[in-house]
Amino acid sequence: MNKITLESANVKGEIIAQDSLIGRILSDSFTFHYLPNGVVSQGKGNVKVFTDINLKKLALINYPEASLSCKADNRSYIVVCEYLMERDRQERLGTCSISSSSVYKGEDGILFFGGATNLGKSSSALELANNGYSLFSDEKTLLSLEKGLMAGGSRSIPLRKEIIKRKFMDNHGSFEEIKYDASKTPKVKMIILPHLDHGLKKPIITQFAPLDLFWHLTKELSRRIRGDTKFINYFEYLLPSLDTEELAQKRIEMTKDFVKELEGFYFQGNLNQLVKFVNNKF
């Protein structure tokens, strides 16, 4: 057995497994796409994932540790490790991950969120990146609810996405790295729920009241800690919830404070209309 320590935005996780599996973890580009701000680190982890050769089921979660059977693949170790990290970052740091893409300009950030695929989160962020904004994250962003900041995110874009395939025709089973300033933690100025629609002469734009924005966000901020999307071994096994009553209540209070001074919008229109709308707000 061997050990590696992975770090994701000030949270560390240890993985203990066979050398060959450790090698596959380190060589798979999925590892550092899936872990927000993921890097190889040193020292003891806040959470731990290890192989249990006697385990009958695929995974056993006993937070802050988890054991996996010998049948689990290398990506399962990363999914489980990041899952344990999510609870640790929520409890200790008041930081939650959310399905989203984001950009920033100066010290201010814009987040495109929404649990469904093909809403236009990545397309919107990439279009703004072509119009004077800097790309911050894709697919997953870390929100510091207590500080109102974008604290990190996935630093690459899956090349399977249609908009990316058109730009990078080769090797679309991999990931395109996002160039970013590691020192940046932009303040969240605006959140947009996009619906790309190229058939409208005039976009449909609705501003959310704080309570409506809270209602939309609290569902998305709960998904990753409750295991709604936490499958391992290529959708063979769904991990159980890691949420607690105390943590859920803390997340509710943090989200209510987070949205108080925040502008949130539903935007339906094309990319040109989106750029014009955002530029008018900034």
Short mmCIF file of C-alpha atoms in Angstrom, two decimals:
data_model
loop_
_atom_site.label_atom_id
_atom_site.label_comp_id
_atom_site.label_asym_id
_atom_site.label_seq_id
_atom_site.Cartn_x
_atom_site.Cartn_y
_atom_site.Cartn_z
CA MET A 1 0.00 0.00 0.00
CA ASN A 2 1.05 3.58 -0.64
CA LYS A 3 -0.35 6.98 0.33
CA ILE A 4 -0.90 10.31 -1.41
CA THR A 5 -2.29 13.52 0.01
CA LEU A 6 -4.42 15.69 -2.27
CA GLU A 7 -5.39 19.26 -1.45
CA SER A 8 -8.44 21.18 -2.63
CA ALA A 9 -8.76 24.82 -1.56
CA ASN A 10 -7.33 24.39 1.97
CA VAL A 11 -8.85 20.95 2.55
CA LYS A 12 -6.63 17.86 2.47
CA GLY A 13 -7.54 14.25 1.80
CA GLU A 14 -5.43 11.11 2.07
CA ILE A 15 -5.79 8.14 -0.27
CA ILE A 16 -4.22 4.83 0.75
CA ALA A 17 -4.16 2.17 -1.97
CA GLN A 18 -1.97 -0.05 -4.13
CA ASP A 19 0.90 1.64 -5.99
CA SER A 20 -0.67 0.86 -9.35
CA LEU A 21 -3.95 2.54 -8.40
CA ILE A 22 -2.13 5.57 -7.00
CA GLY A 23 -0.34 5.84 -10.33
CA ARG A 24 -3.63 5.78 -12.24
CA ILE A 25 -5.05 8.48 -9.96
CA LEU A 26 -2.10 10.79 -10.58
CA SER A 27 -1.99 10.21 -14.36
CA ASP A 28 -5.75 10.65 -14.96
CA SER A 29 -6.63 14.23 -15.96
CA PHE A 30 -10.05 13.64 -14.35
CA THR A 31 -8.40 13.82 -10.90
CA PHE A 32 -7.40 17.46 -11.10
CA HIS A 33 -10.53 18.45 -12.99
CA TYR A 34 -12.83 16.92 -10.38
CA LEU A 35 -10.98 18.37 -7.37
CA PRO A 36 -11.50 22.15 -7.25
CA ASN A 37 -8.02 23.75 -7.18
CA GLY A 38 -6.69 20.20 -6.84
CA VAL A 39 -2.97 19.67 -6.23
CA VAL A 40 -0.72 17.00 -4.75
CA SER A 41 0.17 18.01 -1.21
CA GLN A 42 1.97 16.72 1.86
CA GLY A 43 1.11 15.98 5.45
CA LYS A 44 -1.95 14.49 7.09
CA GLY A 45 -5.36 14.75 5.47
CA ASN A 46 -8.54 16.08 7.04
CA VAL A 47 -10.31 13.07 5.51
CA LYS A 48 -9.13 9.62 4.43
CA VAL A 49 -10.04 7.03 1.78
CA PHE A 50 -8.46 3.57 1.79
CA THR A 51 -8.78 0.10 0.29
CA ASP A 52 -10.38 -2.65 2.37
CA ILE A 53 -9.75 -6.01 0.73
CA ASN A 54 -12.40 -7.64 2.95
CA LEU A 55 -15.18 -5.18 2.18
CA LYS A 56 -18.20 -6.93 0.65
CA LYS A 57 -19.97 -3.81 -0.64
CA LEU A 58 -18.38 -1.32 -3.00
CA ALA A 59 -17.99 1.49 -0.43
CA LEU A 60 -18.47 2.13 3.26
CA ILE A 61 -18.63 5.72 4.53
CA ASN A 62 -17.76 6.46 8.15
CA TYR A 63 -16.97 10.17 8.06
CA PRO A 64 -14.22 11.44 8.07
CA GLU A 65 -13.07 8.13 6.58
CA ALA A 66 -14.28 5.87 3.80
CA SER A 67 -13.23 2.42 2.65
CA LEU A 68 -13.54 1.04 -0.87
CA SER A 69 -13.45 -2.54 -2.09
CA CYS A 70 -10.87 -3.85 -4.52
CA LYS A 71 -13.49 -3.54 -7.29
CA ALA A 72 -13.51 0.27 -7.09
CA ASP A 73 -11.73 2.10 -9.93
CA ASN A 74 -9.34 5.03 -9.53
CA ARG A 75 -12.00 7.66 -10.25
CA SER A 76 -14.15 6.27 -7.44
CA TYR A 77 -11.39 7.11 -4.97
CA ILE A 78 -11.36 10.73 -6.19
CA VAL A 79 -15.16 11.04 -6.10
CA VAL A 80 -15.31 9.67 -2.54
CA CYS A 81 -12.36 11.75 -1.36
CA GLU A 82 -13.87 14.95 -2.76
CA TYR A 83 -17.21 14.04 -1.20
CA LEU A 84 -15.63 13.81 2.24
CA MET A 85 -13.79 17.08 1.54
CA GLU A 86 -17.11 18.77 0.76
CA ARG A 87 -18.43 18.09 4.23
CA ASP A 88 -15.17 19.22 5.82
CA ARG A 89 -15.10 22.50 3.85
CA GLN A 90 -18.74 23.22 4.66
CA GLU A 91 -18.31 22.56 8.38
CA ARG A 92 -14.93 24.26 8.91
CA LEU A 93 -14.79 26.96 6.25
CA GLY A 94 -18.40 27.79 5.36
CA THR A 95 -17.58 26.96 1.74
CA CYS A 96 -19.87 24.97 -0.58
CA SER A 97 -19.42 23.64 -4.10
CA ILE A 98 -22.09 24.36 -6.69
CA SER A 99 -22.66 23.14 -10.25
CA SER A 100 -21.72 26.25 -12.21
CA SER A 101 -19.34 28.16 -14.45
CA SER A 102 -17.89 31.54 -13.55
CA VAL A 103 -15.93 34.56 -14.78
CA TYR A 104 -14.55 37.70 -13.18
CA LYS A 105 -13.38 41.18 -14.06
CA GLY A 106 -11.21 43.04 -11.59
CA GLU A 107 -12.39 42.03 -8.13
CA ASP A 108 -15.97 41.12 -9.10
CA GLY A 109 -17.27 37.71 -10.16
CA ILE A 110 -20.29 36.40 -12.08
CA LEU A 111 -21.63 32.91 -11.47
CA PHE A 112 -23.79 30.93 -13.93
CA PHE A 113 -25.64 28.21 -12.05
CA GLY A 114 -28.31 25.57 -12.59
CA GLY A 115 -28.43 21.85 -11.87
CA ALA A 116 -29.54 20.77 -15.35
CA THR A 117 -27.09 20.27 -18.21
CA ASN A 118 -27.20 22.25 -21.46
CA LEU A 119 -28.58 25.39 -19.85
CA GLY A 120 -25.66 27.37 -21.24
CA LYS A 121 -23.47 27.85 -18.16
CA SER A 122 -20.18 27.03 -19.91
CA SER A 123 -21.19 28.76 -23.15
CA SER A 124 -22.10 31.94 -21.26
CA ALA A 125 -18.84 31.99 -19.32
CA LEU A 126 -16.75 31.31 -22.43
CA GLU A 127 -18.52 34.05 -24.39
CA LEU A 128 -17.81 36.56 -21.66
CA ALA A 129 -14.20 35.34 -21.56
CA ASN A 130 -14.01 36.31 -25.24
CA ASN A 131 -15.33 39.77 -24.37
CA GLY A 132 -13.00 41.13 -21.72
CA TYR A 133 -13.72 38.87 -18.74
CA SER A 134 -11.48 36.16 -17.25
CA LEU A 135 -12.63 32.56 -16.93
CA PHE A 136 -12.56 31.40 -13.31
CA SER A 137 -14.15 27.92 -13.23
CA ASP A 138 -16.23 25.41 -15.16
CA GLU A 139 -18.70 22.77 -13.94
CA LYS A 140 -17.92 23.37 -10.26
CA THR A 141 -17.26 26.53 -8.24
CA LEU A 142 -16.48 26.87 -4.55
CA LEU A 143 -18.50 29.60 -2.87
CA SER A 144 -17.41 31.01 0.47
CA LEU A 145 -20.87 31.85 1.74
CA GLU A 146 -19.54 33.53 4.86
CA LYS A 147 -17.20 35.85 2.91
CA GLY A 148 -19.26 36.19 -0.28
CA LEU A 149 -16.33 35.06 -2.44
CA MET A 150 -15.59 32.58 -5.22
CA ALA A 151 -12.97 30.56 -3.35
CA GLY A 152 -11.99 28.15 -6.12
CA GLY A 153 -13.32 25.80 -8.75
CA SER A 154 -12.62 23.22 -11.44
CA ARG A 155 -9.71 24.56 -13.44
CA SER A 156 -10.33 22.70 -16.67
CA ILE A 157 -13.18 22.23 -19.16
CA PRO A 158 -14.33 18.81 -20.45
CA LEU A 159 -13.71 18.67 -24.18
CA ARG A 160 -16.84 16.53 -24.67
CA LYS A 161 -18.98 19.68 -24.61
CA GLU A 162 -20.20 20.74 -28.03
CA ILE A 163 -19.01 24.32 -27.70
CA ILE A 164 -15.55 23.03 -26.77
CA LYS A 165 -15.49 20.43 -29.54
CA ARG A 166 -15.86 23.22 -32.06
CA LYS A 167 -12.82 24.96 -30.62
CA PHE A 168 -10.67 21.94 -29.78
CA MET A 169 -11.41 19.23 -32.33
CA ASP A 170 -8.70 16.84 -31.14
CA ASN A 171 -8.66 14.77 -27.97
CA HIS A 172 -12.19 15.70 -26.85
CA GLY A 173 -12.17 12.89 -24.30
CA SER A 174 -9.82 14.93 -22.17
CA PHE A 175 -9.81 18.39 -20.58
CA GLU A 176 -8.71 21.87 -21.60
CA GLU A 177 -6.90 23.68 -18.80
CA ILE A 178 -8.25 27.05 -17.67
CA LYS A 179 -5.58 29.73 -17.35
CA TYR A 180 -6.25 31.68 -14.17
CA ASP A 181 -4.66 33.85 -11.51
CA ALA A 182 -4.30 31.60 -8.45
CA SER A 183 -4.33 34.60 -6.12
CA LYS A 184 -7.82 35.69 -7.21
CA THR A 185 -10.86 35.13 -5.00
CA PRO A 186 -13.42 37.44 -6.65
CA LYS A 187 -16.39 38.78 -4.73
CA VAL A 188 -19.65 37.37 -6.09
CA LYS A 189 -21.42 40.36 -7.59
CA MET A 190 -24.05 38.68 -9.75
CA ILE A 191 -25.59 35.21 -10.18
CA ILE A 192 -27.38 34.22 -13.36
CA LEU A 193 -29.62 31.22 -14.12
CA PRO A 194 -29.14 31.02 -17.91
CA HIS A 195 -31.43 29.65 -20.59
CA LEU A 196 -29.79 30.09 -23.96
CA ASP A 197 -32.39 30.77 -26.65
CA HIS A 198 -31.34 31.98 -30.10
CA GLY A 199 -34.87 32.67 -31.31
CA LEU A 200 -35.70 35.77 -29.30
CA LYS A 201 -35.40 39.29 -30.69
CA LYS A 202 -35.47 40.59 -27.13
CA PRO A 203 -34.17 38.62 -24.13
CA ILE A 204 -36.39 37.67 -21.21
CA ILE A 205 -34.79 38.87 -17.99
CA THR A 206 -36.23 38.44 -14.51
CA GLN A 207 -34.53 39.64 -11.35
CA PHE A 208 -34.90 37.33 -8.37
CA ALA A 209 -36.07 38.69 -5.05
CA PRO A 210 -33.65 37.65 -2.25
CA LEU A 211 -36.01 34.92 -1.02
CA ASP A 212 -36.45 33.53 -4.55
CA LEU A 213 -32.67 33.50 -5.07
CA PHE A 214 -32.27 31.76 -1.72
CA TRP A 215 -34.80 29.13 -2.77
CA HIS A 216 -32.93 28.42 -6.01
CA LEU A 217 -29.47 28.39 -4.43
CA THR A 218 -30.19 26.36 -1.32
CA LYS A 219 -31.25 23.38 -3.44
CA GLU A 220 -28.07 23.53 -5.51
CA LEU A 221 -25.81 24.02 -2.49
CA SER A 222 -27.31 20.92 -0.85
CA ARG A 223 -26.98 18.53 -3.79
CA ARG A 224 -23.31 17.62 -3.46
CA ILE A 225 -23.34 17.03 0.30
CA ARG A 226 -26.46 14.86 0.07
CA GLY A 227 -25.10 12.49 -2.54
CA ASP A 228 -27.66 13.31 -5.24
CA THR A 229 -24.98 13.08 -7.92
CA LYS A 230 -22.34 10.96 -6.15
CA PHE A 231 -22.08 7.77 -8.18
CA ILE A 232 -18.94 5.63 -8.25
CA ASN A 233 -17.66 2.82 -10.48
CA TYR A 234 -19.33 4.29 -13.56
CA PHE A 235 -22.83 4.73 -12.06
CA GLU A 236 -22.79 1.36 -10.30
CA TYR A 237 -23.20 2.64 -6.74
CA LEU A 238 -24.77 5.79 -5.23
CA LEU A 239 -23.08 7.14 -2.11
CA PRO A 240 -25.25 7.88 0.94
CA SER A 241 -25.86 11.43 2.21
CA LEU A 242 -23.20 13.09 4.34
CA ASP A 243 -25.48 15.94 5.42
CA THR A 244 -26.46 16.46 9.05
CA GLU A 245 -29.26 18.43 10.66
CA GLU A 246 -26.76 20.87 12.17
CA LEU A 247 -24.88 21.38 8.90
CA ALA A 248 -28.09 21.84 6.92
CA GLN A 249 -29.26 24.56 9.32
CA LYS A 250 -25.86 26.27 9.14
CA ARG A 251 -26.02 26.21 5.34
CA ILE A 252 -29.52 27.76 5.38
CA GLU A 253 -28.39 30.65 7.57
CA MET A 254 -25.23 31.24 5.51
CA THR A 255 -27.19 31.24 2.26
CA LYS A 256 -29.74 33.73 3.60
CA ASP A 257 -26.91 36.12 4.50
CA PHE A 258 -25.12 35.45 1.20
CA VAL A 259 -28.04 36.59 -0.99
CA LYS A 260 -28.91 39.75 0.95
CA GLU A 261 -26.70 42.09 -1.09
CA LEU A 262 -26.49 39.94 -4.22
CA GLU A 263 -28.14 40.46 -7.60
CA GLY A 264 -29.61 37.34 -9.15
CA PHE A 265 -31.27 36.98 -12.55
CA TYR A 266 -32.99 34.52 -14.84
CA PHE A 267 -31.75 35.24 -18.36
CA GLN A 268 -33.27 33.80 -21.54
CA GLY A 269 -31.68 34.91 -24.80
CA ASN A 270 -28.64 34.47 -27.04
CA LEU A 271 -24.97 35.00 -26.21
CA ASN A 272 -24.72 38.44 -27.79
CA GLN A 273 -27.70 39.60 -25.74
CA LEU A 274 -26.11 38.10 -22.63
CA VAL A 275 -22.84 39.99 -23.12
CA LYS A 276 -24.74 43.25 -23.60
CA PHE A 277 -26.81 42.63 -20.46
CA VAL A 278 -23.78 41.82 -18.29
CA ASN A 279 -21.79 44.78 -19.61
CA ASN A 280 -24.68 47.10 -18.73
CA LYS A 281 -24.71 45.75 -15.17
CA PHE A 282 -20.93 46.01 -14.62
#
